[in-house]
Coordinates of C-alpha atoms and ligand atoms in Angstrom, one line a residue:
M255 CA -12.7 10.8 -18.2
N256 CA -10.2 8.1 -18.0
P257 CA -11.6 6.0 -15.2
Y258 CA -8.0 4.7 -14.4
I259 CA -5.3 6.4 -12.2
L260 CA -2.6 4.0 -13.5
Q261 CA -2.2 1.8 -16.5
L262 CA 0.8 -0.3 -16.9
Q263 CA 1.7 -1.7 -20.3
N264 CA 4.1 -4.4 -20.8
I265 CA 6.7 -3.4 -18.2
T266 CA 9.9 -5.0 -18.0
Y267 CA 12.9 -4.4 -15.6
S268 CA 16.3 -6.1 -14.8
Y269 CA 19.0 -5.5 -12.3
H270 CA 22.4 -5.3 -13.6
S271 CA 25.4 -6.4 -11.2
L272 CA 28.9 -7.5 -11.7
T273 CA 27.8 -11.2 -11.8
G274 CA 25.2 -10.5 -14.6
E275 CA 21.7 -9.6 -15.2
I276 CA 18.7 -10.4 -12.8
P277 CA 15.5 -10.0 -14.9
A278 CA 12.9 -9.1 -12.1
L279 CA 9.7 -8.0 -14.2
S280 CA 8.6 -9.3 -17.6
D281 CA 5.8 -7.9 -19.4
I282 CA 3.6 -6.6 -16.7
S283 CA 0.2 -5.2 -17.7
F284 CA -2.7 -4.2 -15.5
D285 CA -4.8 -1.1 -14.8
V286 CA -5.9 0.5 -11.6
K287 CA -9.0 2.3 -11.3
Q288 CA -9.6 5.7 -9.3
G289 CA -10.3 4.8 -5.8
E290 CA -9.8 1.2 -6.2
F291 CA -7.8 -1.0 -3.5
L292 CA -5.5 -3.4 -5.3
A293 CA -3.4 -6.0 -3.5
I294 CA -0.5 -7.6 -5.3
V295 CA 0.6 -11.2 -3.9
G296 CA 3.7 -13.4 -5.3
P297 CA 6.5 -15.5 -4.2
S298 CA 9.1 -13.9 -2.2
G299 CA 11.9 -12.4 -4.4
C300 CA 9.6 -12.2 -7.5
G301 CA 9.8 -8.6 -8.0
K302 CA 7.0 -7.0 -6.1
S303 CA 8.8 -4.1 -4.4
T304 CA 10.5 -3.5 -7.7
L305 CA 7.0 -3.2 -9.3
L306 CA 6.2 -0.5 -6.6
S307 CA 9.3 1.4 -6.8
I308 CA 8.6 1.8 -10.7
I309 CA 5.0 3.1 -10.0
A310 CA 6.5 5.4 -7.6
R311 CA 9.0 6.6 -10.2
L312 CA 11.9 5.7 -8.2
L313 CA 13.1 3.4 -10.6
S314 CA 12.5 3.8 -14.7
P315 CA 11.1 0.8 -16.5
E316 CA 13.5 -0.7 -18.9
G317 CA 10.5 -1.4 -21.4
G318 CA 7.0 -0.9 -21.7
T319 CA 5.1 2.6 -20.5
I320 CA 3.0 3.5 -17.5
V321 CA 0.1 6.0 -18.2
F322 CA -0.8 8.1 -15.2
Q323 CA -4.0 10.0 -15.1
N324 CA -4.4 12.8 -12.4
P325 CA -7.8 12.4 -10.6
N326 CA -8.3 16.3 -11.2
G327 CA -7.9 15.5 -14.7
S328 CA -4.9 17.8 -15.2
L329 CA -1.6 16.2 -16.9
E330 CA 0.3 16.4 -13.7
Y331 CA 1.5 13.2 -12.3
P332 CA -0.5 12.0 -9.3
K333 CA 0.9 12.2 -6.0
T334 CA 2.0 9.1 -4.5
G335 CA 2.6 8.1 -0.7
Y336 CA 4.5 5.2 0.7
M337 CA 4.1 3.2 3.6
L338 CA 6.6 0.5 4.6
Q339 CA 7.1 -2.2 6.8
H340 CA 8.8 -0.2 9.4
D341 CA 7.1 3.2 10.3
H342 CA 10.4 5.1 10.2
L343 CA 9.0 7.6 12.8
L344 CA 11.9 9.7 14.3
E345 CA 12.2 8.9 18.0
W346 CA 13.4 12.4 19.1
R347 CA 10.3 14.1 17.6
T348 CA 6.9 14.3 19.0
I349 CA 4.0 12.5 17.2
F350 CA 2.7 15.9 15.9
K351 CA 6.3 16.8 14.8
N352 CA 6.6 13.3 13.0
V353 CA 3.2 13.6 11.2
T354 CA 3.9 17.2 10.0
L355 CA 7.5 16.2 8.9
G356 CA 6.7 16.1 5.2
L357 CA 5.0 19.5 5.3
E358 CA 7.9 20.9 7.3
V359 CA 10.6 19.7 4.5
T360 CA 8.3 20.7 1.6
H361 CA 7.6 24.1 3.1
Q362 CA 3.8 23.5 3.1
E363 CA 3.0 24.2 6.8
T364 CA -0.1 26.4 6.0
V365 CA -2.7 26.8 8.5
E366 CA -4.8 24.7 6.2
N367 CA -2.6 21.6 6.1
I368 CA -1.9 22.1 9.9
T369 CA -5.7 22.0 10.5
Y370 CA -5.8 18.9 8.4
A371 CA -3.2 17.2 10.5
N372 CA -4.8 17.9 13.5
K373 CA -8.1 16.6 12.1
L374 CA -6.5 13.3 11.0
L375 CA -4.9 12.9 14.6
S376 CA -8.2 13.6 16.1
D377 CA -10.1 11.2 13.5
Y378 CA -7.8 8.3 14.2
D379 CA -7.5 8.6 17.8
L380 CA -4.1 9.8 18.3
Y381 CA -4.9 13.5 19.2
K382 CA -4.3 13.1 22.8
F383 CA -0.9 11.6 21.9
K384 CA 0.2 14.4 19.7
D385 CA 3.0 15.6 22.3
K386 CA 4.1 12.0 23.2
H387 CA 7.3 10.5 21.4
P388 CA 7.1 7.4 19.3
G389 CA 8.6 5.1 22.0
E390 CA 5.6 5.8 24.3
L391 CA 3.1 4.5 21.7
S392 CA 2.0 0.8 20.7
G393 CA 3.0 -0.7 17.4
G394 CA -0.5 -0.2 16.0
M395 CA -0.5 3.6 16.9
R396 CA 2.8 3.9 15.4
Q397 CA 1.6 2.5 12.2
R398 CA -1.6 4.8 12.2
A399 CA 0.9 7.9 12.9
A400 CA 3.1 6.7 9.8
L401 CA -0.3 6.7 7.8
I402 CA -1.3 10.1 8.8
R403 CA 2.1 11.4 8.0
T404 CA 1.6 10.0 4.3
L405 CA -2.2 11.3 4.3
V406 CA -1.4 15.0 5.4
L407 CA 0.6 15.3 2.0
N408 CA -2.7 14.4 0.4
P409 CA -1.5 11.7 -2.0
D410 CA -3.8 10.4 -4.8
I411 CA -2.1 7.0 -4.7
L412 CA -1.0 5.1 -1.6
L413 CA 1.6 2.4 -2.0
L414 CA 1.8 0.1 0.9
D415 CA 4.7 -2.4 0.9
E416 CA 4.1 -4.9 3.4
P417 CA 3.3 -2.1 6.0
F418 CA 1.9 -4.6 8.6
S419 CA 4.4 -7.3 8.6
A420 CA 6.4 -6.0 11.5
L421 CA 3.3 -6.3 13.8
D422 CA 2.2 -9.2 16.0
Y423 CA -0.9 -11.0 14.5
Q424 CA -3.5 -9.4 16.8
T425 CA -2.3 -6.1 16.3
R426 CA -1.9 -6.7 12.5
L427 CA -5.6 -7.7 12.3
S428 CA -6.9 -4.7 13.9
V429 CA -4.3 -2.1 12.5
S430 CA -4.9 -3.5 9.0
G431 CA -8.7 -3.0 9.5
D432 CA -8.1 0.4 10.6
I433 CA -6.0 1.4 8.1
G434 CA -8.0 -0.3 5.3
N435 CA -11.0 1.8 6.6
I436 CA -9.2 5.1 6.6
I437 CA -7.9 4.6 3.0
R438 CA -11.7 3.8 2.0
T439 CA -13.2 6.7 3.9
T440 CA -10.7 9.2 2.3
G441 CA -11.3 7.7 -1.2
K442 CA -7.8 7.2 -1.7
T443 CA -6.3 4.7 -4.6
A444 CA -4.2 2.1 -2.8
I445 CA -1.8 -0.7 -3.8
L446 CA -0.8 -3.1 -1.2
I447 CA 2.0 -5.6 -1.4
T448 CA 1.4 -8.4 0.9
H449 CA 2.5 -12.1 1.5
D450 CA -0.6 -12.6 3.7
L451 CA -3.5 -13.9 1.4
S452 CA -6.2 -13.5 4.0
E453 CA -4.8 -9.9 4.4
A454 CA -5.2 -9.4 0.5
I455 CA -8.7 -10.7 0.3
S456 CA -9.9 -8.9 3.3
L457 CA -8.7 -5.6 2.3
A458 CA -8.6 -5.4 -1.6
D459 CA -11.2 -5.0 -4.4
R460 CA -9.0 -7.0 -6.6
V461 CA -5.9 -9.2 -6.1
I462 CA -3.3 -9.5 -8.6
I463 CA -1.0 -12.7 -8.4
L464 CA 2.5 -12.6 -9.7
S465 CA 4.6 -15.5 -11.0
A466 CA 8.1 -16.3 -9.8
R467 CA 10.8 -14.1 -10.8
P468 CA 10.9 -12.7 -13.4
A469 CA 7.3 -11.5 -12.3
T470 CA 4.5 -11.8 -14.9
V471 CA 0.9 -11.3 -14.0
K472 CA -0.5 -14.9 -13.5
K473 CA -4.0 -14.2 -12.6
E474 CA -6.4 -11.2 -11.4
V475 CA -9.0 -12.0 -9.0
S476 CA -11.8 -9.4 -8.2
I477 CA -13.0 -9.9 -4.7
H478 CA -16.7 -9.7 -3.5
L479 CA -17.5 -10.5 0.0
T480 CA -20.8 -10.6 1.7
K481 CA -20.2 -8.9 5.0
P482 CA -22.1 -6.9 7.6
D483 CA -19.4 -4.4 8.2
D484 CA -15.8 -3.5 7.1
T485 CA -14.1 -5.3 10.1
P486 CA -11.2 -7.8 9.3
L487 CA -13.1 -10.3 11.1
A488 CA -16.4 -9.9 9.1
A489 CA -14.2 -10.2 5.9
R490 CA -12.7 -13.5 7.0
S491 CA -16.2 -14.9 8.3
A492 CA -17.7 -14.0 4.7
P493 CA -19.2 -17.1 2.9
E494 CA -16.9 -16.2 0.0
F495 CA -13.6 -16.1 1.7
H496 CA -12.4 -19.6 1.6
H497 CA -13.3 -19.9 -2.1
Y498 CA -10.8 -16.9 -2.7
F499 CA -8.4 -18.3 -0.4
N500 CA -8.2 -21.8 -2.0
L501 CA -8.0 -20.0 -5.4
L502 CA -5.0 -17.7 -4.4
W503 CA -3.3 -20.6 -2.6
K504 CA -3.8 -22.9 -5.4
E505 CA -2.0 -20.3 -7.9
L506 CA 0.7 -19.6 -5.6
S507 CA 1.5 -23.0 -4.5
H508 CA 1.7 -24.2 -8.0
E509 CA 4.0 -21.1 -8.8
K510 CA 6.3 -22.3 -5.9
K511 CA 6.8 -25.6 -7.4
S512 CA 7.3 -24.7 -10.9
Ligands
ADP268 P1 10.0 -9.1 -3.6 O1 9.6 -7.5 -3.2 O2 8.9 -9.8 -4.6 O3 10.5 -9.7 -2.5 P2 12.0 -7.5 -5.1 O4 11.5 -6.5 -5.9 O5 12.6 -6.8 -3.8 O6 11.2 -8.7 -4.8 O7 13.4 -8.0 -5.9 C1 13.2 -9.1 -6.9 C2 14.4 -9.5 -7.3 O8 15.4 -8.6 -7.8 C3 15.0 -10.3 -6.3 O9 15.5 -11.6 -6.7 C4 16.3 -9.5 -5.7 O10 17.2 -10.3 -5.1 C5 16.6 -8.6 -6.9 N1 17.1 -7.3 -6.6 C6 16.2 -6.5 -6.0 N2 17.0 -5.3 -5.8 C7 18.3 -5.6 -6.4 C8 19.3 -5.0 -6.7 N3 19.4 -3.6 -6.1 N4 20.5 -5.5 -7.3 C9 20.4 -6.5 -7.8 N5 19.3 -7.3 -7.5 C10 18.2 -6.8 -6.8

């Protein structure tokens, strides 16, 4: 069986406006393995969100191909779930009604799916808040609720576009650790866009560095950290952490100067 859930081959994309063409992606190729946690870093405006939109099939590439492999071996397109910087919880709905929104609009409110939603709420410490409204929860709890809303639809790939950047630093550390662990325990494939190098190193199995716009793949770095547990603090205290940080920093700072 193909070990890759996703293979991008020579992807190009440009935006077209009245003032001309804006090339965003140029000849992007990389593979993503089933169950892998991939982080993508690159200078601001280089094309990271564009790339994620292409993977989510919200945009069609101008050139190149994407080969998808459904984890169950079928030819169906794998299901993607999106998580963004803002949680977009609906303030007038309870947490339960928010996390089951996707099930409601796709008419999938089966007993099995509702039981799964309740299990996720319970596993991730939100069950006792299920009848509260988003305004009564902390930023970190809201992001966990947003992740559960995505997970109840059972996606094969999670696309995370700077999902922690609206949180304060301390909350960001703990929520990124929580969410990283949830993704790992559910065995999902994840692609995280972040501008925070420490976050990329502490969460990902592999980091892809993109060049300035139009983005090309500058470097791929596999991450292997010696750590006693999966907390963000343990990752940041690993002996290899600074080596990876310096490597990514050098690549990116060179990119900003060029
Ligand atoms: P990143 O996520 O790396 O910050 P984006 O993928 O959002 O970058 O954008 C890449 C480039 O494409 C940016 O220079 C941005 O200004 C441009 N861009 C993004 N969306 C549009 C659009 N709808 N029309 C024209 N240009 C766009």
